[in-house]
Short mmCIF file of C-alpha atoms in Angstrom, two decimals:
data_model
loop_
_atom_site.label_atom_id
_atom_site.label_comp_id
_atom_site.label_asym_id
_atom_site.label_seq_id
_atom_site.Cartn_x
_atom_site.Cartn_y
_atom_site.Cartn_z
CA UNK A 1 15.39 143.27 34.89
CA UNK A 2 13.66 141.58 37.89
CA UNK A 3 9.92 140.26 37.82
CA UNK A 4 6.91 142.01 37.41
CA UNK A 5 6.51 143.00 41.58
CA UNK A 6 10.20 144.70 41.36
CA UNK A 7 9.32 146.39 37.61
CA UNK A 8 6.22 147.74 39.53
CA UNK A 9 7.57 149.56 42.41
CA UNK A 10 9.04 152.95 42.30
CA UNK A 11 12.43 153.87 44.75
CA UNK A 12 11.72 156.13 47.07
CA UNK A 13 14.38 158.07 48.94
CA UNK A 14 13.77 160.49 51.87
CA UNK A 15 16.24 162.64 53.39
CA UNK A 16 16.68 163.75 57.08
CA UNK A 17 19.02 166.21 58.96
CA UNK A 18 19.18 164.87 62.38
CA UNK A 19 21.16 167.05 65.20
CA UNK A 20 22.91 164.19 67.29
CA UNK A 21 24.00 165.00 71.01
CA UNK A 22 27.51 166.70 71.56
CA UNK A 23 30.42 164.01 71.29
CA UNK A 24 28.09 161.53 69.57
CA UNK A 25 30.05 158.78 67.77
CA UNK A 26 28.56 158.96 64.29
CA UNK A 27 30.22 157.22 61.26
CA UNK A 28 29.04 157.19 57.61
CA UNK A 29 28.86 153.12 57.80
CA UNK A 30 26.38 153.73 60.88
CA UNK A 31 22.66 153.72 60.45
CA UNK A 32 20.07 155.64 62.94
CA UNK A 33 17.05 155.13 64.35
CA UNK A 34 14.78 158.42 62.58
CA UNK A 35 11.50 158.49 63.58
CA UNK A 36 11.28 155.07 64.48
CA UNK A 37 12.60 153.68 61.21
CA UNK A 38 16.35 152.56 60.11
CA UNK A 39 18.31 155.60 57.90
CA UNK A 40 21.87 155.04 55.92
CA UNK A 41 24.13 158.01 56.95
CA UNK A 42 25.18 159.82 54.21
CA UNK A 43 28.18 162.11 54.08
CA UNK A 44 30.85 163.07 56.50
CA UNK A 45 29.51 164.22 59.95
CA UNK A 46 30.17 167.56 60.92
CA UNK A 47 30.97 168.71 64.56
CA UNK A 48 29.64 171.93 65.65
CA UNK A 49 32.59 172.62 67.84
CA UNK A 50 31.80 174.63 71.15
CA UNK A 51 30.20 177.97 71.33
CA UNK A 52 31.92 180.87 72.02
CA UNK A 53 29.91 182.44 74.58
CA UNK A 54 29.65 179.49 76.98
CA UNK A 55 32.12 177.27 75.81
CA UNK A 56 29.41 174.08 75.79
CA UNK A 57 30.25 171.52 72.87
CA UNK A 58 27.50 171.82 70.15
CA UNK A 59 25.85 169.05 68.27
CA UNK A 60 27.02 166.42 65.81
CA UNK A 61 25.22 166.73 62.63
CA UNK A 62 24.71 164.37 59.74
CA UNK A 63 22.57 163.33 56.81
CA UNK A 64 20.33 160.55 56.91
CA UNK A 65 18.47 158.95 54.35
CA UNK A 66 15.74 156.27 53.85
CA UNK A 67 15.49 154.52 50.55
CA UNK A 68 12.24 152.30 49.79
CA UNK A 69 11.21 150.52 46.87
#
């Protein structure tokens, strides 16, 4: 399948965990800005909910990936 640039290149896929601030509005058909370069979000977004000591709201976190090749 494909020509011989596309049977020569391998797919690479790296995966962040980025810590988004409180509230954030992050949905899995989003993409983000990681270290300067475009990431699919992978997976359901989890909300940290507010601590219990201080009652401040706590990050949004997700999984990011970006997939060359």
């Amino acid at each position: 399948m494909g020509g011989a640039e596309q049977q020569g290149r391998d797919t690479v896929i790296v995966g962040y965990t980025v810590y988004a601030p409180a509230a954030s509005d992050v949905r899995t058909t989003d993409e983000a800005l990681v270290r300067g370069r475009r990431c699919g979000i992978t997976g359901q977004p989890g909300d940290w909910g507010r601590n219990p000591f201080t009652g401040t709201p706590g990050p949004v976190q997700f999984a990011a990936d970006l997939v060359t090749g």
